[in-house]
Amino acid sequence: MRVWEREITAVILLLLISVIVGGITGHIILLIFLLMLGIIIVQFAQITRFEKWIRGGGRGKYPKTKGIWEDIYYHIYRIKKSEKRRKKKLRNIIDQFRQSTEALPNAVVILGPHDEIDWANKAARDVFGLKTSDKGQRIPNLIRFPEFNRYLRSRNYKESVVLPSPVDNRVSLEVKVISYGAGLRLLMAQDITQFKKMELMRKDFVANVSHELRTPLTVLKGYIETLQDMDDGHSPLLTNSFIQMQGQTERMQHLVDDLLLLARLETQQKKTTCVNVPSLLTQICNESDTLGKLKNRIQLTLESPANIVGEEQELRSAFTNLVSNALKYSKEDSTVKVRWYEDTYFVVLAVEDNGEGIAKADIPRITERFYRVETKRQRKVNGTGLGLAIVKHVLMRHDAHLNISSELFVGSCFSCHFPIKRICN
Ligand code: ADP
């Protein structure tokens, strides 16, 4: 029999007894009334005891009782116990997480919705100079770098930002924010001092080697030209050797020039003026057109008169590379279309050819240094593999980006997108 069935049976039994006794004594109503009153008083006392127990947090063993109330106490006690076990488990997980993040070599700070510090690990306290008592403080008040504040406010955390450590400015930190949960953010910082040093060493090394190679190459080229002038053409082997030597020194000179330009792009401060792009493009297209065997291959359309803020020499290099690539990697009698136009957000230079195109898998890689697509025809085309790396760097320095769309054996379109805010008079 279930507990509530037992309770009802007991009440019915008591009622029966009251009716019988009431029948004998002649006080049925009074006895039933007294029985009901008794039941209500007992239940009321139970409710009061229960409320007191619950109000006290339901801690410890529940009060001794019988019947349905014992069942109620028991079930609540069981729920509370399993809740306690679950809480303990969760606390252990949180503790483990905190201990492991505390031991991380990277700095981790948990930020609240108003940029306030919720929690920071040891590395974060060390590199940002935070104290345990800084909990609840807004992080922009403690890390006072304009670029960091701008980054935090932007709410666009796709990229990271590089800052000096507020404790030691020789230490460079790469800071990234990751959003999670409802309005919570994780700020992570990694010490990239060593990486930056190596990067600087690599840049210096390439720049120095390229610079040092320049003079011997010029001397070599000079001697080859003198020897070519002296060649009377009697020995085809010699004549051919001179042509080969001249070709290779020129190739090396291009390589050195491109490497030096890349090194300059990576290290030099930006010097900007208002560049007359339509005039620059006209010059580049005229110069490039006269270089080929067949002239008038380039079709220049200037749909926008926009000039942009930038560095003329850098833009000249980037645009020349795109135009000469389009000429190089398409048939000698095909047309290359160069378009300068504006759309809603960008002013665009598009260089389109009907050349051999680029395979989908190669497109993301062709802007890497020294990456060249090795098709049969392209092996014969001279190049350094640095042209598009230069284009990418120049565009980055102009807040612009490069779009490449291409289809094998159909053609390619390289477009440089400059933000409208760069337009100047
Ligand atoms: P390169 O000196 O080899 O031209 P780039 O960096 O300018 O170096 O170009 C890298 C590679 O991208 C080239 O080797 C070529 O395979 C491919 N490429 C560049 N432009 C085009 C184009 N317009 N059509 C087809 N392939 C191209």
Tab-separated table of C-alpha atoms and ligand atoms in Angstrom:
chain	number	residue	atom	x	y	z
A	1	MET	CA	0.000	0.000	0.000
A	2	ARG	CA	1.245	3.472	-0.905
A	3	VAL	CA	1.811	6.114	1.758
A	4	TRP	CA	-1.071	8.383	0.702
A	5	GLU	CA	-3.393	5.319	0.533
A	6	ARG	CA	-2.375	4.494	4.117
A	7	GLU	CA	-3.042	8.114	5.178
A	8	ILE	CA	-6.544	8.085	3.638
A	9	THR	CA	-7.291	4.687	5.179
A	10	ALA	CA	-6.270	6.026	8.621
A	11	VAL	CA	-8.525	9.097	8.242
A	12	ILE	CA	-11.456	6.902	7.118
A	13	LEU	CA	-10.865	4.557	10.087
A	14	LEU	CA	-10.815	7.477	12.505
A	15	LEU	CA	-13.993	8.818	10.912
A	16	LEU	CA	-15.682	5.423	11.319
A	17	ILE	CA	-14.610	5.218	14.998
A	18	SER	CA	-15.962	8.781	15.577
A	19	VAL	CA	-19.274	7.855	13.897
A	20	ILE	CA	-19.590	4.668	16.008
A	21	VAL	CA	-18.632	6.380	19.282
A	22	GLY	CA	-20.801	9.410	18.325
A	23	GLY	CA	-23.723	7.020	17.592
A	24	ILE	CA	-23.342	5.423	21.038
A	25	THR	CA	-22.905	8.723	22.889
A	26	GLY	CA	-25.225	10.801	20.629
A	27	HIS	CA	-22.495	13.394	19.673
A	28	ILE	CA	-21.649	12.432	16.085
A	29	ILE	CA	-21.283	16.008	14.743
A	30	LEU	CA	-19.181	17.116	17.696
A	31	LEU	CA	-16.860	14.124	17.439
A	32	ILE	CA	-16.430	14.557	13.635
A	33	PHE	CA	-15.764	18.245	14.179
A	34	LEU	CA	-13.171	17.476	16.872
A	35	LEU	CA	-11.555	14.861	14.614
A	36	MET	CA	-11.282	17.331	11.702
A	37	LEU	CA	-9.936	20.012	14.021
A	38	GLY	CA	-7.342	17.546	15.312
A	39	ILE	CA	-6.286	16.598	11.767
A	40	ILE	CA	-5.965	20.278	10.770
A	41	ILE	CA	-3.920	21.091	13.904
A	42	VAL	CA	-1.573	18.138	13.298
A	43	GLN	CA	-1.100	19.095	9.593
A	44	PHE	CA	-0.556	22.728	10.557
A	45	ALA	CA	2.095	21.694	13.060
A	46	GLN	CA	3.773	19.554	10.371
A	47	ILE	CA	3.705	22.437	7.854
A	48	THR	CA	5.241	24.799	10.427
A	49	ARG	CA	7.987	22.274	11.246
A	50	PHE	CA	8.626	21.720	7.534
A	51	GLU	CA	8.779	25.453	6.796
A	52	LYS	CA	11.266	25.913	9.668
A	53	TRP	CA	13.457	23.106	8.360
A	54	ILE	CA	13.419	24.432	4.768
A	55	ARG	CA	14.066	28.011	5.975
A	56	GLY	CA	17.141	26.723	7.779
A	57	GLY	CA	18.473	25.498	4.399
A	58	GLY	CA	17.227	21.911	4.962
A	59	ARG	CA	20.650	21.146	6.415
A	60	GLY	CA	21.345	17.969	8.300
A	61	LYS	CA	18.963	15.090	8.894
A	62	TYR	CA	15.247	15.930	8.678
A	63	PRO	CA	13.021	15.821	11.842
A	64	LYS	CA	11.602	12.462	12.836
A	65	THR	CA	8.038	12.064	11.589
A	66	LYS	CA	5.625	9.472	10.192
A	67	GLY	CA	3.429	8.925	7.134
A	68	ILE	CA	3.300	11.188	4.102
A	69	TRP	CA	5.395	13.849	5.813
A	70	GLU	CA	8.247	11.419	6.302
A	71	ASP	CA	8.060	10.712	2.562
A	72	ILE	CA	8.098	14.431	1.687
A	73	TYR	CA	11.078	15.035	4.023
A	74	TYR	CA	12.917	12.037	2.624
A	75	HIS	CA	12.488	13.063	-1.048
A	76	ILE	CA	13.529	16.668	-0.402
A	77	TYR	CA	16.490	15.461	1.659
A	78	ARG	CA	17.547	13.194	-1.231
A	79	ILE	CA	17.250	16.000	-3.845
A	80	LYS	CA	19.266	18.321	-1.569
A	81	LYS	CA	21.942	15.680	-1.100
A	82	SER	CA	22.355	15.037	-4.826
A	83	GLU	CA	22.371	18.814	-5.426
A	84	LYS	CA	25.165	19.109	-2.856
A	85	ARG	CA	27.124	16.367	-4.589
A	86	ARG	CA	26.631	18.104	-7.979
A	87	LYS	CA	27.743	21.442	-6.526
A	88	LYS	CA	30.864	19.823	-5.083
A	89	LYS	CA	31.654	18.236	-8.442
A	90	LEU	CA	31.170	21.583	-10.222
A	91	ARG	CA	33.342	23.348	-7.632
A	92	ASN	CA	36.054	20.754	-8.247
A	93	ILE	CA	35.838	21.295	-12.016
A	94	ILE	CA	36.060	25.081	-11.570
A	95	ASP	CA	38.988	24.666	-9.169
A	96	GLN	CA	40.768	22.399	-11.627
A	97	PHE	CA	40.128	24.867	-14.455
A	98	ARG	CA	41.412	27.766	-12.348
A	99	GLN	CA	44.478	25.807	-11.265
A	100	SER	CA	45.330	24.845	-14.853
A	101	THR	CA	44.756	28.373	-16.218
A	102	GLU	CA	46.730	29.747	-13.267
A	103	ALA	CA	49.663	27.593	-14.391
A	104	LEU	CA	49.366	28.608	-18.076
A	105	PRO	CA	52.382	30.465	-19.474
A	106	ASN	CA	49.984	32.770	-21.371
A	107	ALA	CA	48.163	35.566	-19.605
A	108	VAL	CA	44.408	34.994	-19.191
A	109	VAL	CA	41.928	37.560	-17.861
A	110	ILE	CA	38.177	36.978	-17.623
A	111	LEU	CA	36.327	40.217	-18.357
A	112	GLY	CA	32.776	41.129	-17.387
A	113	PRO	CA	30.295	42.986	-19.617
A	114	HIS	CA	31.658	46.399	-18.567
A	115	ASP	CA	35.338	45.491	-19.163
A	116	GLU	CA	35.779	44.812	-15.455
A	117	ILE	CA	38.257	42.153	-14.310
A	118	ASP	CA	36.533	39.047	-13.058
A	119	TRP	CA	39.581	36.879	-12.682
A	120	ALA	CA	43.238	36.912	-13.838
A	121	ASN	CA	45.866	34.182	-13.777
A	122	LYS	CA	49.445	34.539	-12.500
A	123	ALA	CA	50.936	35.253	-15.946
A	124	ALA	CA	48.386	38.067	-16.427
A	125	ARG	CA	49.269	39.547	-13.042
A	126	ASP	CA	52.975	39.393	-13.984
A	127	VAL	CA	52.864	40.823	-17.515
A	128	PHE	CA	50.117	43.400	-16.968
A	129	GLY	CA	51.144	44.247	-13.411
A	130	LEU	CA	47.674	43.383	-12.091
A	131	LYS	CA	47.012	42.732	-8.403
A	132	THR	CA	44.499	40.352	-6.852
A	133	SER	CA	42.763	43.416	-5.409
A	134	ASP	CA	42.163	44.735	-8.969
A	135	LYS	CA	39.181	42.390	-9.285
A	136	GLY	CA	36.191	44.446	-10.388
A	137	GLN	CA	38.327	47.286	-11.786
A	138	ARG	CA	37.842	48.234	-15.442
A	139	ILE	CA	40.792	46.934	-17.449
A	140	PRO	CA	41.175	50.075	-19.675
A	141	ASN	CA	41.962	51.997	-16.457
A	142	LEU	CA	44.863	49.646	-15.758
A	143	ILE	CA	46.244	48.942	-19.259
A	144	ARG	CA	46.515	52.411	-20.665
A	145	PHE	CA	47.384	52.062	-24.339
A	146	PRO	CA	45.189	53.863	-26.928
A	147	GLU	CA	45.429	50.964	-29.418
A	148	PHE	CA	44.325	48.528	-26.684
A	149	ASN	CA	41.362	50.724	-25.728
A	150	ARG	CA	40.385	51.089	-29.370
A	151	TYR	CA	40.619	47.321	-29.831
A	152	LEU	CA	38.541	46.595	-26.733
A	153	ARG	CA	35.890	49.126	-27.699
A	154	SER	CA	35.697	47.940	-31.317
A	155	ARG	CA	34.071	44.633	-30.240
A	156	ASN	CA	35.647	43.183	-33.387
A	157	TYR	CA	38.104	40.658	-32.055
A	158	LYS	CA	38.981	38.768	-35.259
A	159	GLU	CA	42.523	40.151	-35.207
A	160	SER	CA	44.885	40.594	-32.288
A	161	VAL	CA	46.758	43.678	-31.115
A	162	VAL	CA	50.457	43.928	-30.205
A	163	LEU	CA	51.375	46.002	-27.129
A	164	PRO	CA	54.398	46.549	-24.937
A	165	SER	CA	53.997	45.119	-21.446
A	166	PRO	CA	52.976	47.892	-18.984
A	167	VAL	CA	55.533	46.406	-16.568
A	168	ASP	CA	58.529	46.164	-18.929
A	169	ASN	CA	58.359	47.893	-22.304
A	170	ARG	CA	61.020	45.547	-23.746
A	171	VAL	CA	58.443	42.778	-23.638
A	172	SER	CA	56.003	42.611	-26.578
A	173	LEU	CA	52.597	41.080	-26.006
A	174	GLU	CA	50.148	39.813	-28.576
A	175	VAL	CA	46.717	40.403	-27.047
A	176	LYS	CA	43.530	38.741	-28.282
A	177	VAL	CA	40.007	38.853	-26.897
A	178	ILE	CA	37.666	35.880	-27.263
A	179	SER	CA	33.934	36.363	-26.650
A	180	TYR	CA	31.993	33.587	-24.978
A	181	GLY	CA	28.779	33.081	-23.011
A	182	ALA	CA	26.460	36.017	-22.475
A	183	GLY	CA	28.601	39.145	-22.701
A	184	LEU	CA	31.670	37.492	-21.173
A	185	ARG	CA	35.112	37.815	-22.714
A	186	LEU	CA	38.441	36.112	-22.267
A	187	LEU	CA	41.496	38.285	-22.780
A	188	MET	CA	44.600	36.319	-23.677
A	189	ALA	CA	48.125	37.650	-24.061
A	190	GLN	CA	51.222	35.888	-25.332
A	191	ASP	CA	54.813	37.032	-24.969
A	192	ILE	CA	56.112	37.423	-28.549
A	193	THR	CA	59.339	39.271	-27.721
A	194	GLN	CA	61.537	36.410	-28.940
A	195	PHE	CA	59.484	35.962	-32.083
A	196	LYS	CA	59.715	39.690	-32.833
A	197	LYS	CA	63.474	39.624	-32.291
A	198	MET	CA	63.848	36.709	-34.708
A	199	GLU	CA	61.577	38.461	-37.204
A	200	LEU	CA	63.703	41.602	-36.973
A	201	MET	CA	66.887	39.547	-37.395
A	202	ARG	CA	65.409	37.883	-40.481
A	203	LYS	CA	64.406	41.240	-41.963
A	204	ASP	CA	67.831	42.755	-41.206
A	205	PHE	CA	69.609	39.718	-42.629
A	206	VAL	CA	67.637	39.780	-45.896
A	207	ALA	CA	68.035	43.555	-46.207
A	208	ASN	CA	71.796	43.399	-45.504
A	209	VAL	CA	72.467	40.503	-47.856
A	210	SER	CA	70.422	42.111	-50.621
A	211	HIS	CA	72.216	45.407	-50.080
A	212	GLU	CA	75.646	43.750	-50.113
A	213	LEU	CA	74.823	41.842	-53.315
A	214	ARG	CA	73.891	44.982	-55.170
A	215	THR	CA	77.419	46.329	-55.814
A	216	PRO	CA	79.035	43.044	-56.982
A	217	LEU	CA	76.049	42.487	-59.268
A	218	THR	CA	76.360	45.940	-60.837
A	219	VAL	CA	80.105	45.320	-61.400
A	220	LEU	CA	79.384	41.889	-62.936
A	221	LYS	CA	76.693	43.326	-65.172
A	222	GLY	CA	79.070	46.088	-66.313
A	223	TYR	CA	81.803	43.560	-67.242
A	224	ILE	CA	79.330	41.324	-69.074
A	225	GLU	CA	78.118	44.291	-71.105
A	226	THR	CA	81.733	45.249	-71.937
A	227	LEU	CA	82.496	41.660	-72.958
A	228	GLN	CA	79.341	41.586	-75.093
A	229	ASP	CA	80.458	44.778	-76.819
A	230	MET	CA	83.852	43.162	-77.494
A	231	ASP	CA	82.286	39.964	-78.842
A	232	ASP	CA	82.816	39.765	-82.584
A	233	GLY	CA	80.234	36.983	-83.003
A	234	HIS	CA	82.739	34.388	-84.261
A	235	SER	CA	81.964	31.940	-81.489
A	236	PRO	CA	78.225	31.173	-81.101
A	237	LEU	CA	79.024	29.410	-77.808
A	238	LEU	CA	80.597	32.567	-76.390
A	239	THR	CA	77.795	34.794	-77.687
A	240	ASN	CA	75.210	32.459	-76.201
A	241	SER	CA	77.095	32.364	-72.894
A	242	PHE	CA	77.102	36.175	-72.721
A	243	ILE	CA	73.345	36.267	-73.374
A	244	GLN	CA	72.775	33.680	-70.648
A	245	MET	CA	75.037	35.542	-68.199
A	246	GLN	CA	73.271	38.806	-68.909
A	247	GLY	CA	69.847	37.178	-68.437
A	248	GLN	CA	70.832	35.589	-65.137
A	249	THR	CA	72.454	38.749	-63.712
A	250	GLU	CA	69.341	40.700	-64.634
A	251	ARG	CA	67.218	38.087	-62.891
A	252	MET	CA	69.399	38.339	-59.807
A	253	GLN	CA	69.200	42.102	-59.900
A	254	HIS	CA	65.394	41.925	-59.996
A	255	LEU	CA	65.448	39.516	-57.077
A	256	VAL	CA	67.707	41.775	-55.023
A	257	ASP	CA	65.615	44.854	-55.897
A	258	ASP	CA	62.378	43.072	-54.926
A	259	LEU	CA	63.877	41.815	-51.646
A	260	LEU	CA	65.116	45.294	-50.785
A	261	LEU	CA	61.717	46.779	-51.607
A	262	LEU	CA	59.995	44.200	-49.386
A	263	ALA	CA	62.449	44.918	-46.552
A	264	ARG	CA	61.727	48.641	-46.920
A	265	LEU	CA	57.978	48.023	-46.903
A	266	GLU	CA	58.300	46.039	-43.695
A	267	THR	CA	60.489	48.488	-41.828
A	268	GLN	CA	60.079	51.990	-43.192
A	269	GLN	CA	57.711	54.586	-41.791
A	270	LYS	CA	54.825	55.458	-44.069
A	271	LYS	CA	55.144	58.743	-45.963
A	272	THR	CA	51.852	59.685	-47.485
A	273	THR	CA	50.726	62.260	-50.017
A	274	CYS	CA	47.683	62.624	-52.211
A	275	VAL	CA	48.493	60.357	-55.171
A	276	ASN	CA	46.940	61.066	-58.538
A	277	VAL	CA	46.025	57.469	-59.357
A	278	PRO	CA	44.472	58.078	-62.819
A	279	SER	CA	47.684	59.774	-63.955
A	280	LEU	CA	49.856	57.089	-62.303
A	281	LEU	CA	47.877	54.319	-64.030
A	282	THR	CA	48.134	56.078	-67.395
A	283	GLN	CA	51.930	56.249	-67.000
A	284	ILE	CA	52.235	52.610	-65.890
A	285	CYS	CA	50.031	51.334	-68.721
A	286	ASN	CA	51.937	53.359	-71.338
A	287	GLU	CA	55.311	52.163	-70.014
A	288	SER	CA	54.185	48.512	-69.744
A	289	ASP	CA	52.604	48.570	-73.192
A	290	THR	CA	55.785	49.713	-74.857
A	291	LEU	CA	57.740	46.832	-73.265
A	292	GLY	CA	55.861	44.034	-75.069
A	293	LYS	CA	56.371	42.883	-78.635
A	294	LEU	CA	52.789	43.786	-79.520
A	295	LYS	CA	51.623	47.221	-78.417
A	296	ASN	CA	48.129	48.325	-77.423
A	297	ARG	CA	47.479	45.215	-75.373
A	298	ILE	CA	46.351	47.257	-72.399
A	299	GLN	CA	42.844	48.731	-72.302
A	300	LEU	CA	42.755	51.353	-69.541
A	301	THR	CA	39.339	52.605	-68.351
A	302	LEU	CA	39.345	55.437	-65.830
A	303	GLU	CA	35.780	55.514	-64.504
A	304	SER	CA	36.651	57.442	-61.366
A	305	PRO	CA	38.741	60.602	-60.988
A	306	ALA	CA	39.580	59.578	-57.392
A	307	ASN	CA	43.026	60.276	-56.003
A	308	ILE	CA	44.046	58.462	-52.856
A	309	VAL	CA	46.208	59.138	-49.826
A	310	GLY	CA	49.303	56.984	-50.098
A	311	GLU	CA	52.926	56.553	-51.110
A	312	GLU	CA	53.324	56.998	-54.865
A	313	GLN	CA	56.427	54.827	-55.307
A	314	GLU	CA	54.878	51.940	-53.407
A	315	LEU	CA	51.622	52.165	-55.366
A	316	ARG	CA	53.599	52.328	-58.608
A	317	SER	CA	55.432	49.089	-57.705
A	318	ALA	CA	52.213	47.288	-56.745
A	319	PHE	CA	50.236	48.380	-59.818
A	320	THR	CA	53.175	47.688	-62.162
A	321	ASN	CA	53.503	44.174	-60.752
A	322	LEU	CA	49.819	43.436	-61.364
A	323	VAL	CA	49.847	44.848	-64.891
A	324	SER	CA	53.106	43.095	-65.859
A	325	ASN	CA	51.841	39.787	-64.412
A	326	ALA	CA	48.660	40.063	-66.481
A	327	LEU	CA	50.773	40.657	-69.589
A	328	LYS	CA	53.277	37.909	-68.673
A	329	TYR	CA	50.778	35.171	-67.887
A	330	SER	CA	48.483	35.598	-70.889
A	331	LYS	CA	48.903	35.161	-74.648
A	332	GLU	CA	50.927	37.830	-76.409
A	333	ASP	CA	48.007	38.938	-78.571
A	334	SER	CA	45.407	39.025	-75.777
A	335	THR	CA	44.034	42.179	-74.161
A	336	VAL	CA	44.573	43.174	-70.531
A	337	LYS	CA	41.835	45.343	-69.047
A	338	VAL	CA	42.784	47.866	-66.365
A	339	ARG	CA	39.840	49.599	-64.627
A	340	TRP	CA	39.788	52.311	-61.953
A	341	TYR	CA	36.291	52.682	-60.497
A	342	GLU	CA	34.330	53.388	-57.324
A	343	ASP	CA	31.625	51.380	-55.586
A	344	THR	CA	29.793	52.063	-52.316
A	345	TYR	CA	32.651	51.398	-49.929
A	346	PHE	CA	35.779	51.130	-52.058
A	347	VAL	CA	37.689	52.669	-54.882
A	348	VAL	CA	38.989	49.772	-56.937
A	349	LEU	CA	41.773	48.987	-59.378
A	350	ALA	CA	40.936	45.828	-61.337
A	351	VAL	CA	43.452	44.172	-63.652
A	352	GLU	CA	41.828	41.500	-65.788
A	353	ASP	CA	43.401	39.129	-68.281
A	354	ASN	CA	42.294	36.223	-70.443
A	355	GLY	CA	45.382	34.245	-69.593
A	356	GLU	CA	46.017	30.769	-68.323
A	357	GLY	CA	44.406	31.411	-64.943
A	358	ILE	CA	45.351	29.970	-61.571
A	359	ALA	CA	44.178	26.699	-60.008
A	360	LYS	CA	41.878	27.145	-56.969
A	361	ALA	CA	44.396	25.465	-54.652
A	362	ASP	CA	47.149	27.904	-55.671
A	363	ILE	CA	45.151	31.123	-55.223
A	364	PRO	CA	45.624	31.438	-51.420
A	365	ARG	CA	49.355	30.768	-51.802
A	366	ILE	CA	50.449	33.008	-54.683
A	367	THR	CA	50.924	36.042	-52.433
A	368	GLU	CA	53.492	34.127	-50.344
A	369	ARG	CA	57.116	35.004	-50.903
A	370	PHE	CA	58.819	32.959	-53.659
A	371	TYR	CA	55.652	31.000	-54.440
A	372	ARG	CA	55.382	30.384	-58.188
A	373	VAL	CA	52.878	28.158	-59.914
A	374	GLU	CA	54.813	25.530	-61.828
A	375	THR	CA	52.892	25.006	-65.069
A	376	LYS	CA	54.812	24.065	-68.211
A	377	ARG	CA	54.393	27.501	-69.757
A	378	GLN	CA	55.028	29.420	-66.552
A	379	ARG	CA	58.387	27.718	-66.082
A	380	LYS	CA	59.541	29.631	-69.149
A	381	VAL	CA	58.265	32.971	-67.795
A	382	ASN	CA	60.835	34.921	-65.834
A	383	GLY	CA	59.896	35.999	-62.354
A	384	THR	CA	61.051	36.156	-58.762
A	385	GLY	CA	57.895	35.005	-56.986
A	386	LEU	CA	58.011	38.224	-54.952
A	387	GLY	CA	55.734	40.463	-57.044
A	388	LEU	CA	52.446	39.607	-55.355
A	389	ALA	CA	54.062	39.600	-51.890
A	390	ILE	CA	55.054	43.212	-52.622
A	391	VAL	CA	51.496	43.992	-53.806
A	392	LYS	CA	50.037	42.519	-50.605
A	393	HIS	CA	52.404	44.525	-48.388
A	394	VAL	CA	51.806	47.785	-50.230
A	395	LEU	CA	48.030	47.313	-49.995
A	396	MET	CA	48.275	46.512	-46.288
A	397	ARG	CA	50.116	49.798	-45.770
A	398	HIS	CA	47.236	51.554	-47.543
A	399	ASP	CA	44.409	49.862	-45.550
A	400	ALA	CA	43.488	48.114	-48.777
A	401	HIS	CA	43.039	44.468	-49.693
A	402	LEU	CA	43.648	42.284	-52.730
A	403	ASN	CA	40.916	40.133	-54.274
A	404	ILE	CA	41.908	37.380	-56.671
A	405	SER	CA	39.377	35.625	-58.859
A	406	SER	CA	40.642	33.233	-61.447
A	407	GLU	CA	39.623	30.275	-63.551
A	408	LEU	CA	42.074	27.921	-65.190
A	409	PHE	CA	42.428	28.509	-68.946
A	410	VAL	CA	39.878	31.359	-68.799
A	411	GLY	CA	41.681	34.211	-67.060
A	412	SER	CA	42.260	36.106	-63.851
A	413	CYS	CA	41.170	39.331	-62.212
A	414	PHE	CA	43.299	40.931	-59.509
A	415	SER	CA	41.543	43.826	-57.779
A	416	CYS	CA	42.876	46.245	-55.175
A	417	HIS	CA	40.156	47.669	-52.906
A	418	PHE	CA	40.981	50.995	-51.213
A	419	PRO	CA	38.533	52.278	-48.598
A	420	ILE	CA	36.550	55.345	-49.688
A	421	LYS	CA	37.955	57.289	-46.687
A	422	ARG	CA	41.350	57.291	-48.473
A	423	ILE	CA	40.059	59.443	-51.345
A	424	CYS	CA	41.663	62.900	-51.447
A	425	ASN	CA	41.462	65.904	-53.773
B	1	ADP	P1	56.405	36.159	-60.371
B	1	ADP	O1	57.641	36.923	-60.285
B	1	ADP	O2	56.611	34.687	-60.461
B	1	ADP	O3	55.438	36.680	-61.374
B	1	ADP	P2	54.417	36.933	-58.452
B	1	ADP	O4	54.484	36.978	-56.989
B	1	ADP	O5	54.104	38.202	-59.166
B	1	ADP	O6	55.777	36.322	-58.922
B	1	ADP	O7	53.330	35.861	-58.844
B	1	ADP	C1	53.336	34.599	-58.194
B	1	ADP	C2	52.730	33.558	-59.091
B	1	ADP	O8	51.347	33.805	-59.271
B	1	ADP	C3	53.310	33.557	-60.485
B	1	ADP	O9	54.460	32.748	-60.536
B	1	ADP	C4	52.181	32.993	-61.310
B	1	ADP	O10	52.245	31.600	-61.290
B	1	ADP	C5	50.939	33.416	-60.576
B	1	ADP	N1	50.301	34.591	-61.228
B	1	ADP	C6	50.428	35.876	-60.881
B	1	ADP	N2	49.680	36.664	-61.671
B	1	ADP	C7	49.058	35.849	-62.533
B	1	ADP	C8	48.143	36.038	-63.623
B	1	ADP	N3	47.703	37.264	-63.950
B	1	ADP	N4	47.701	34.947	-64.290
B	1	ADP	C9	48.103	33.715	-63.939
B	1	ADP	N5	48.978	33.446	-62.944
B	1	ADP	C10	49.458	34.502	-62.257
